[in-house]
Structure formats: structure tokens, C-alpha cells
Short mmCIF file of C-alpha atoms in Angstrom, two decimals:
data_model
loop_
_atom_site.label_atom_id
_atom_site.label_comp_id
_atom_site.label_asym_id
_atom_site.label_seq_id
_atom_site.Cartn_x
_atom_site.Cartn_y
_atom_site.Cartn_z
CA MET A 6 4.34 -36.11 -30.75
CA ILE A 7 7.95 -37.55 -30.09
CA THR A 8 10.18 -38.15 -32.65
CA PHE A 9 13.43 -40.39 -32.84
CA ASP A 10 16.07 -40.48 -35.01
CA PHE A 11 19.54 -41.94 -34.54
CA HIS A 12 22.90 -43.43 -36.18
CA GLY A 13 25.98 -45.33 -35.18
CA THR A 14 27.07 -48.70 -35.56
CA SER A 15 27.94 -51.70 -33.21
CA HIS A 16 31.91 -51.60 -33.24
CA GLY A 17 32.26 -47.79 -34.55
CA GLU A 18 32.52 -44.77 -32.29
CA GLY A 19 29.07 -44.92 -30.51
CA TYR A 20 25.65 -43.61 -31.16
CA ARG A 21 24.37 -40.22 -31.73
CA GLY A 22 20.37 -39.62 -31.48
CA VAL A 23 18.12 -36.74 -31.81
CA ILE A 24 14.57 -36.56 -30.13
CA ASN A 25 11.71 -34.30 -30.69
CA GLY A 26 8.49 -33.42 -28.92
CA LEU A 27 8.91 -33.69 -25.73
CA PRO A 28 7.14 -31.22 -23.29
CA ASN A 29 9.22 -28.01 -22.86
CA GLY A 30 10.19 -27.61 -18.85
CA PHE A 31 10.04 -31.25 -18.10
CA THR A 32 13.27 -32.21 -16.04
CA PHE A 33 14.72 -35.46 -16.11
CA ASP A 34 17.87 -37.07 -14.40
CA VAL A 35 20.61 -38.65 -16.61
CA GLU A 36 21.73 -41.04 -13.83
CA LEU A 37 18.41 -42.74 -13.78
CA ILE A 38 19.22 -43.24 -17.87
CA ASN A 39 22.40 -44.84 -17.08
CA GLU A 40 20.82 -47.20 -14.67
CA GLN A 41 18.20 -48.60 -17.41
CA LEU A 42 21.51 -48.57 -19.89
CA ARG A 43 23.12 -50.77 -17.15
CA LEU A 44 20.16 -53.43 -16.87
CA ARG A 45 19.98 -53.41 -20.96
CA LYS A 46 23.77 -54.56 -21.01
CA THR A 47 24.36 -56.73 -17.96
CA GLY A 48 23.16 -59.86 -17.06
CA ILE A 49 24.48 -63.98 -16.47
CA GLY A 50 23.77 -64.92 -20.36
CA ARG A 51 25.70 -61.73 -21.54
CA SER A 52 29.08 -61.64 -23.70
CA SER A 53 32.42 -60.24 -22.14
CA ARG A 54 31.83 -57.33 -24.65
CA GLN A 55 29.20 -56.24 -22.04
CA VAL A 56 31.10 -55.81 -18.66
CA HIS A 57 31.98 -51.97 -19.64
CA ALA A 58 29.42 -49.70 -18.49
CA ASP A 59 27.23 -47.38 -20.94
CA LYS A 60 26.86 -43.60 -20.28
CA VAL A 61 24.85 -41.23 -22.51
CA VAL A 62 25.79 -37.53 -22.60
CA PHE A 63 23.35 -34.90 -23.41
CA ASP A 64 24.64 -32.04 -25.22
CA GLY A 65 25.64 -29.12 -22.67
CA PHE A 66 23.88 -31.05 -19.71
CA GLU A 67 25.29 -33.49 -17.13
CA SER A 68 23.02 -34.50 -14.18
CA LEU A 69 19.72 -33.10 -14.92
CA VAL A 70 18.38 -32.02 -18.30
CA THR A 71 15.89 -29.73 -18.74
CA VAL A 72 13.77 -29.89 -21.87
CA ASN A 73 13.69 -26.65 -24.39
CA GLY A 74 13.05 -27.92 -27.91
CA GLU A 75 15.48 -30.48 -29.02
CA LEU A 76 17.78 -33.30 -27.28
CA ARG A 77 21.15 -34.59 -28.74
CA PHE A 78 22.61 -37.51 -27.37
CA PHE A 79 25.60 -39.73 -27.72
CA VAL A 80 26.31 -43.01 -26.71
CA ALA A 81 29.86 -44.17 -26.70
CA ASN A 82 30.96 -47.92 -27.66
CA ASN A 83 33.52 -49.55 -25.13
CA SER A 84 34.94 -51.51 -28.12
CA VAL A 85 35.94 -49.71 -31.47
CA GLU A 86 37.12 -52.35 -34.14
CA GLN A 87 37.48 -53.44 -37.65
CA ARG A 88 36.24 -57.33 -38.18
CA PRO A 89 36.40 -59.49 -40.84
CA ASP A 90 33.33 -59.94 -43.05
CA ILE A 91 31.32 -62.86 -42.74
CA THR A 92 31.07 -65.48 -45.70
CA ALA A 93 29.35 -68.51 -43.22
CA VAL A 94 26.20 -66.64 -43.34
CA ARG A 95 24.09 -67.05 -40.23
CA SER A 96 20.92 -68.14 -41.08
CA GLY A 97 18.95 -66.12 -37.87
CA HIS A 98 21.01 -62.63 -38.71
CA SER A 99 20.51 -60.45 -41.08
CA ASP A 100 23.37 -61.86 -43.17
CA LEU A 101 21.86 -63.36 -46.10
CA VAL A 102 18.42 -61.44 -46.12
CA GLY A 103 20.37 -58.04 -45.46
CA GLN A 104 21.94 -58.94 -48.72
CA ALA A 105 18.99 -59.50 -50.66
CA ARG A 106 17.97 -55.85 -49.66
CA TYR A 107 20.81 -54.11 -50.05
CA PRO A 108 23.07 -55.49 -52.17
CA ASN A 109 25.82 -53.41 -51.87
CA MET A 110 26.88 -53.98 -48.31
CA THR A 111 28.60 -56.76 -46.90
CA ALA A 112 26.89 -59.58 -44.34
CA ARG A 113 29.34 -57.59 -41.83
CA GLU A 114 28.21 -54.21 -42.74
CA LEU A 115 24.69 -55.36 -42.14
CA ALA A 116 25.82 -57.24 -39.02
CA GLU A 117 26.93 -53.76 -37.39
CA LEU A 118 23.81 -51.74 -38.66
CA THR A 119 21.30 -54.58 -37.38
CA SER A 120 23.21 -54.98 -33.81
CA ALA A 121 20.86 -55.23 -30.76
CA ARG A 122 23.53 -52.65 -29.93
CA ASN A 123 21.65 -50.10 -31.16
CA SER A 124 19.04 -50.33 -28.65
CA VAL A 125 20.82 -48.38 -26.30
CA CYS A 126 18.97 -45.65 -28.01
CA TYR A 127 15.88 -46.93 -27.54
CA VAL A 128 16.67 -47.32 -23.78
CA VAL A 129 17.73 -43.37 -23.68
CA LEU A 130 14.34 -42.46 -25.22
CA GLY A 131 12.39 -44.83 -22.88
CA ALA A 132 14.29 -43.78 -19.78
CA ILE A 133 13.41 -40.67 -20.39
CA CYS A 134 9.76 -41.16 -21.07
CA LYS A 135 9.57 -43.34 -17.55
CA GLN A 136 10.51 -40.40 -15.82
CA TYR A 137 7.92 -38.12 -17.52
CA LEU A 138 5.16 -41.19 -17.01
CA ALA A 139 6.37 -40.98 -13.32
CA THR A 140 4.72 -37.39 -12.86
CA LEU A 141 1.22 -38.59 -13.91
CA GLY A 142 1.59 -41.90 -11.65
CA ILE A 143 2.25 -44.44 -14.02
CA ALA A 144 5.17 -47.10 -13.80
CA THR A 145 6.42 -49.85 -16.02
CA PHE A 146 7.91 -53.06 -15.25
CA HIS A 147 8.76 -56.16 -16.63
CA TYR A 148 10.06 -59.88 -15.46
CA VAL A 149 10.93 -63.30 -17.21
CA THR A 150 8.82 -65.77 -16.82
CA LYS A 151 10.82 -68.58 -18.56
CA ILE A 152 13.99 -69.35 -19.78
CA GLY A 153 15.35 -72.46 -21.90
CA GLY A 154 11.78 -74.27 -21.48
CA ILE A 155 12.36 -73.59 -17.58
CA ALA A 156 9.23 -71.47 -16.09
CA SER A 157 8.94 -69.43 -13.20
CA ARG A 158 6.57 -70.89 -10.21
CA ASN A 159 6.13 -67.38 -8.46
CA ARG A 160 4.14 -64.80 -9.40
CA TYR A 161 5.17 -61.16 -10.07
CA ARG A 162 4.32 -58.69 -7.32
CA PHE A 163 4.63 -55.28 -8.59
CA GLY A 164 7.48 -53.32 -5.97
CA ILE A 165 8.02 -56.49 -4.11
CA SER A 166 9.42 -58.83 -6.38
CA GLU A 167 12.03 -56.56 -7.45
CA LYS A 168 13.26 -56.41 -3.45
CA GLU A 169 14.01 -59.68 -3.39
CA GLU A 170 17.55 -60.73 -3.51
CA HIS A 171 17.62 -63.11 -6.44
CA PHE A 172 15.79 -61.17 -8.71
CA ALA A 173 18.47 -58.54 -9.56
CA THR A 174 20.33 -62.24 -11.55
CA LEU A 175 17.82 -62.89 -14.10
CA HIS A 176 14.64 -60.52 -13.49
CA CYS A 177 12.85 -63.49 -12.24
CA PRO A 178 10.53 -63.87 -9.36
CA CYS A 179 11.06 -67.15 -8.98
CA ARG A 180 14.33 -67.98 -6.76
CA TYR A 181 14.25 -71.79 -7.50
CA ALA A 182 13.75 -71.14 -11.38
CA THR A 183 16.52 -68.35 -11.31
CA LYS A 184 18.81 -71.02 -10.01
CA LEU A 185 17.71 -73.45 -13.02
CA MET A 186 18.14 -70.59 -15.50
CA VAL A 187 21.49 -69.69 -14.86
CA GLU A 188 22.44 -73.51 -14.81
CA ALA A 189 20.90 -74.05 -18.21
CA ILE A 190 22.55 -70.63 -19.33
CA GLU A 191 25.90 -71.44 -18.20
CA LYS A 192 25.67 -74.91 -20.09
CA ALA A 193 24.35 -73.46 -23.03
CA ARG A 194 27.60 -71.09 -23.22
CA GLN A 195 30.06 -73.86 -22.31
CA GLU A 196 28.49 -75.59 -25.42
CA GLY A 197 28.41 -72.30 -27.94
CA ASN A 198 24.65 -72.56 -27.94
CA SER A 199 21.97 -70.19 -26.60
CA LEU A 200 18.70 -69.92 -25.09
CA GLY A 201 15.29 -68.03 -25.56
CA GLY A 202 12.20 -67.38 -23.44
CA VAL A 203 9.42 -65.51 -22.30
CA VAL A 204 9.57 -61.69 -20.49
CA ASP A 205 6.39 -59.94 -19.32
CA VAL A 206 6.13 -56.27 -19.31
CA GLY A 207 3.13 -53.69 -18.54
CA ALA A 208 2.36 -50.61 -16.65
CA THR A 209 0.31 -49.65 -13.52
CA GLY A 210 -1.21 -46.55 -13.10
CA VAL A 211 -2.46 -46.30 -17.03
CA PRO A 212 -6.02 -44.61 -16.97
CA MET A 213 -8.80 -45.50 -19.10
CA GLY A 214 -9.05 -43.99 -22.78
CA ILE A 215 -5.50 -43.51 -23.78
CA GLY A 216 -4.96 -45.29 -27.29
CA GLU A 217 -7.17 -44.86 -31.04
CA ILE A 218 -9.74 -47.07 -32.45
CA LEU A 219 -8.90 -46.07 -35.97
CA PRO A 220 -6.84 -46.67 -37.90
CA TYR A 221 -5.70 -50.21 -36.88
CA SER A 222 -1.86 -49.12 -36.87
CA GLU A 223 -3.12 -46.65 -34.43
CA ARG A 224 -4.74 -48.75 -31.74
CA LEU A 225 -2.33 -48.95 -28.43
CA ASP A 226 -1.72 -52.49 -28.96
CA ALA A 227 -0.95 -52.33 -32.50
CA GLN A 228 1.69 -49.50 -31.61
CA ILE A 229 3.15 -51.64 -28.73
CA ALA A 230 3.18 -54.80 -30.97
CA ALA A 231 5.13 -52.95 -34.08
CA ASN A 232 6.92 -51.19 -31.34
CA ILE A 233 8.45 -54.59 -29.69
CA MET A 234 8.19 -56.35 -32.49
CA GLY A 235 11.27 -54.66 -33.73
CA ILE A 236 13.39 -55.28 -30.98
CA PRO A 237 16.20 -58.01 -32.00
CA SER A 238 15.29 -61.28 -31.16
CA VAL A 239 11.64 -61.06 -30.30
CA LYS A 240 9.32 -63.31 -32.05
CA GLY A 241 5.97 -63.07 -30.98
CA ILE A 242 3.67 -60.90 -28.30
CA SER A 243 0.46 -61.50 -26.76
CA PHE A 244 -1.56 -59.21 -24.19
CA GLY A 245 -3.44 -60.46 -21.48
CA LEU A 246 -4.34 -64.40 -21.46
CA GLY A 247 -2.23 -64.73 -24.90
CA ASP A 248 -2.72 -68.48 -26.48
CA LYS A 249 -4.82 -69.12 -23.69
CA PHE A 250 -7.87 -67.38 -25.66
CA ALA A 251 -7.49 -70.11 -28.07
CA ASN A 252 -8.76 -72.68 -25.93
CA ILE A 253 -11.73 -70.80 -23.45
CA SER A 254 -15.18 -69.79 -24.42
CA GLY A 255 -16.52 -66.28 -24.56
CA VAL A 256 -18.14 -66.30 -21.46
CA GLU A 257 -14.29 -67.20 -19.69
CA ALA A 258 -12.49 -64.84 -22.06
CA HIS A 259 -14.06 -61.21 -21.38
CA ASP A 260 -13.81 -59.71 -18.22
CA GLU A 261 -16.00 -58.43 -15.70
CA LEU A 262 -16.87 -55.01 -14.94
CA LYS A 263 -18.13 -53.19 -11.66
CA VAL A 264 -18.77 -50.14 -9.91
CA ASP A 265 -15.95 -48.48 -7.94
CA ASN A 266 -16.77 -44.94 -6.23
CA GLY A 267 -19.50 -44.46 -8.37
CA GLN A 268 -17.36 -45.60 -11.86
CA ILE A 269 -17.79 -48.65 -13.68
CA VAL A 270 -14.37 -50.18 -13.87
CA TYR A 271 -12.91 -53.03 -15.16
CA ALA A 272 -13.17 -55.97 -12.24
CA THR A 273 -10.22 -58.32 -13.61
CA ASN A 274 -7.78 -57.66 -16.39
CA LYS A 275 -7.74 -60.95 -18.56
CA CYS A 276 -7.27 -58.83 -22.10
CA GLY A 277 -4.25 -57.02 -20.85
CA GLY A 278 -5.48 -53.42 -19.99
CA ILE A 279 -6.22 -52.84 -23.44
CA VAL A 280 -9.50 -53.16 -25.78
CA SER A 281 -10.49 -51.83 -29.31
CA GLY A 282 -6.53 -50.28 -29.02
CA ILE A 283 -8.27 -48.04 -25.69
CA SER A 284 -6.86 -48.73 -22.58
CA THR A 285 -9.17 -49.78 -20.06
CA GLY A 286 -7.25 -48.47 -16.57
CA SER A 287 -6.58 -51.63 -15.25
CA GLY A 288 -3.17 -51.70 -16.40
CA VAL A 289 -1.09 -52.97 -19.55
CA LEU A 290 0.07 -56.02 -19.73
CA PHE A 291 2.02 -58.06 -22.53
CA HIS A 292 4.04 -61.27 -22.77
CA VAL A 293 7.10 -61.16 -25.24
CA THR A 294 8.73 -64.35 -26.85
CA VAL A 295 12.29 -64.01 -27.44
CA LYS A 296 14.37 -66.50 -29.67
CA PRO A 297 18.07 -67.46 -28.66
CA VAL A 298 20.58 -65.11 -30.30
CA PRO A 299 21.18 -66.56 -33.77
CA THR A 300 25.49 -66.74 -33.23
CA VAL A 301 25.94 -70.11 -32.07
CA LYS A 302 28.22 -73.28 -33.22
CA GLY A 303 26.67 -76.13 -34.96
CA VAL A 304 24.28 -74.34 -37.38
CA LYS A 305 25.00 -75.50 -41.40
CA THR A 306 24.98 -73.20 -43.90
CA ILE A 307 26.45 -72.13 -47.25
CA ASP A 308 29.56 -70.21 -47.48
CA THR A 309 28.82 -67.47 -49.98
CA ARG A 310 32.33 -67.44 -51.76
CA THR A 311 32.41 -71.21 -52.06
CA MET A 312 28.87 -72.10 -52.40
CA ARG A 313 29.34 -75.29 -50.08
CA GLU A 314 28.00 -76.47 -47.12
CA THR A 315 29.65 -75.20 -43.60
CA GLU A 316 29.22 -74.47 -40.58
CA GLN A 317 27.96 -70.52 -39.83
CA HIS A 318 30.14 -68.02 -38.92
CA PHE A 319 30.76 -68.07 -34.80
CA GLU A 320 32.47 -65.52 -32.69
CA ARG A 321 32.02 -63.88 -29.57
CA ALA A 322 28.10 -63.44 -28.65
CA ASP A 323 25.54 -63.51 -25.87
CA THR A 324 24.19 -66.69 -24.61
CA CYS A 325 20.85 -65.57 -23.37
CA VAL A 326 19.17 -62.06 -23.37
CA VAL A 327 16.03 -62.56 -22.58
CA PRO A 328 16.30 -60.15 -19.14
CA ASN A 329 17.94 -57.79 -21.71
CA VAL A 330 14.97 -57.61 -23.92
CA GLY A 331 12.80 -57.07 -20.89
CA VAL A 332 14.52 -53.73 -20.09
CA ILE A 333 14.25 -52.55 -23.38
CA ALA A 334 10.61 -53.39 -24.19
CA GLU A 335 9.53 -51.71 -21.04
CA ASN A 336 11.47 -48.78 -21.99
CA ILE A 337 9.79 -49.00 -25.23
CA LEU A 338 6.62 -49.38 -23.53
CA ALA A 339 7.23 -46.12 -21.80
CA TYR A 340 8.05 -44.37 -25.26
CA VAL A 341 4.61 -45.62 -26.64
CA LEU A 342 2.78 -44.62 -23.84
CA THR A 343 4.38 -41.24 -23.17
CA ASN A 344 3.93 -40.62 -27.05
CA GLN A 345 0.27 -41.67 -27.09
CA ILE A 346 -0.57 -39.29 -24.37
CA LEU A 347 1.25 -36.45 -25.71
CA LYS A 348 -0.63 -36.55 -29.24
CA GLN A 349 -3.84 -36.72 -27.34
CA GLN A 350 -3.29 -33.74 -25.12
CA GLN A 351 -2.33 -31.61 -28.48
#
């Protein structure tokens, strides 16, 4: 079983983490982790702060790391600075609710602590797990299906869509939708606004039988949902047909089975690859709803010093993080799958 801990702040020195439970003797490539960190940080909708690449450093290792017990890592912040406190609190951030829970902390301290910047640690962990899963023939993926109400017209094709030139722009399989999304993001940026969307995340090669039935919290889809919902800006997750289940009958909703090479397998994948908390062998697929980031112009709030109405605090911020959330979610999925597989091997 993998255990994971980290500490750090958004504008402090950086983030330090500790990972335990990975199989001894397993070797991973640090540069493949740095590539995932690059994908997490860059993109059309990101702020000017995100132009510098993140690099992970492991104690005593450089390019290749062989696991032998505890792993310690460090990801430095490129921007180390002290920022003033926030009194025109943002309703969509931790500014107000955080102080209700931790009354001895300022809104600025809470913003530093809860910043999505800490997702670098989850990407480091997940990028290691992605490499472990690859040894088992399992691969993870993600793709954007909607940003700002603009939906992709093309279906994603694993291993093919990623090779198309436009895909790198917003991780969307549709060239036409990508163009419209870029225009919408730029418009929102000029207005000091932000956009949300939907990103699909999944894995291929997952065999039947991964997961648990009881307790409910240990079901594979419950583990995935709990971890994905912890990503800042994520407000929803659904598996397989998702919301469409509400509009169809049981006959339409459930997958058919067939015999393939003497084995009973799932002929379709309406369930998203998980039934009763256990993988079906058809591949995992779920949809993540990402809200617009909360630091925008024009939202009314109350200043905690004066108790008067004002516009909420605004500073340099991202305009759209939907593709970046996809990167984070994909790596978290890799962690959940790896952790469950290792637990079942014990």
C-alpha cells in the first residue's frame, strides 16, 4: 500500500514529499515525471507565472531512480515572494470558509496552503505510478471534451488523437472546437474572467477484478472519485454514460456480455469499466467537471475589515485550467490503480 505526504506553499521555497510503499527494485525515469509536470503547468489558459518549467529532484538520484524503501523529492517554486493579505474575500476560494475552520490563519495563508500549485506533488506520485502501470500493460489518458460551452465534435482515439498537431494546444481531439476554445479563453482573459469545462480521463489494459466491494469507501470507483474530487476546481465526476443514465431504461443502460477466447467479457462499456466497485476489463473511463477558477473580476463580496460590499480580490490568475486538471486527474488515476493493485498483491 502506498503512503504519501508532502508540505509546502504556493510562493514559498517549494514542495517536499515522501512516498512509501512502491515495490523495491522498480526503476523509473525522472524525465518522464518532468514531462508530466510540464503538461500540468503549461497551456493557453495559464497565467504568466506558469512559463517556467517545474523539475523534480530525488534525494541521491538524477535521471533514473530505483526504489529501495522511502522516496523523498523536492519541486522548487520559481516565484518566491510575500503577498499581502486578502480581505475582499473570494467566495469560490478558501478565503472565508478556511478561516471559519482555521480561525488562526489569514486568508492569504490559506490561499498559499490550498493553492492548486500543490498538485505538483500528486503529479510526481502519479507519474511514477504511470511508469509502474506500463510494466503491467496499463496506460492512462485524458482529453478535453468541453470548454466554456464549446464541445468537441470528434471522438477521442487512444494513441491516435495525441499525435494530431492541434491536440497539444488544449488536449482536445477536435481541431475546430480547439480553435473556438482558444478564442473563448483569450476573450475571457481580456475581460478578467475564467472558463470551466469537462475533461474525460481513463485507462486501458486494466484487467477484470481490480477493486473491492466492501466497504463502500474501498470500491474502485469510490477511491477514484474521492481522490479526483480533491483536485481544486473539480466539482463533479461521473462514470461511463454518466448523466445519460438518468434518461434511459435498464435495458439500454447495462452492458452486454460475450465469449472471447473461452472467457466471458464485456462487449460494451456503458458502465465506464467498473461494476460493484470492481474493474470489468473494458477499460476505465470517467468524466470530470471543472469549474472556472475563482479569481476573476466583477464578483461582489464583503471586505472582512470594513464589512462593506466591494468587488472580490483579483490578482494574476489562470483563465482556464481544464486541460491541466486533466493531467492531474490522469496521474491521480494512475496512483489509485497502482495502489489498489499493490494492495491486492499483498
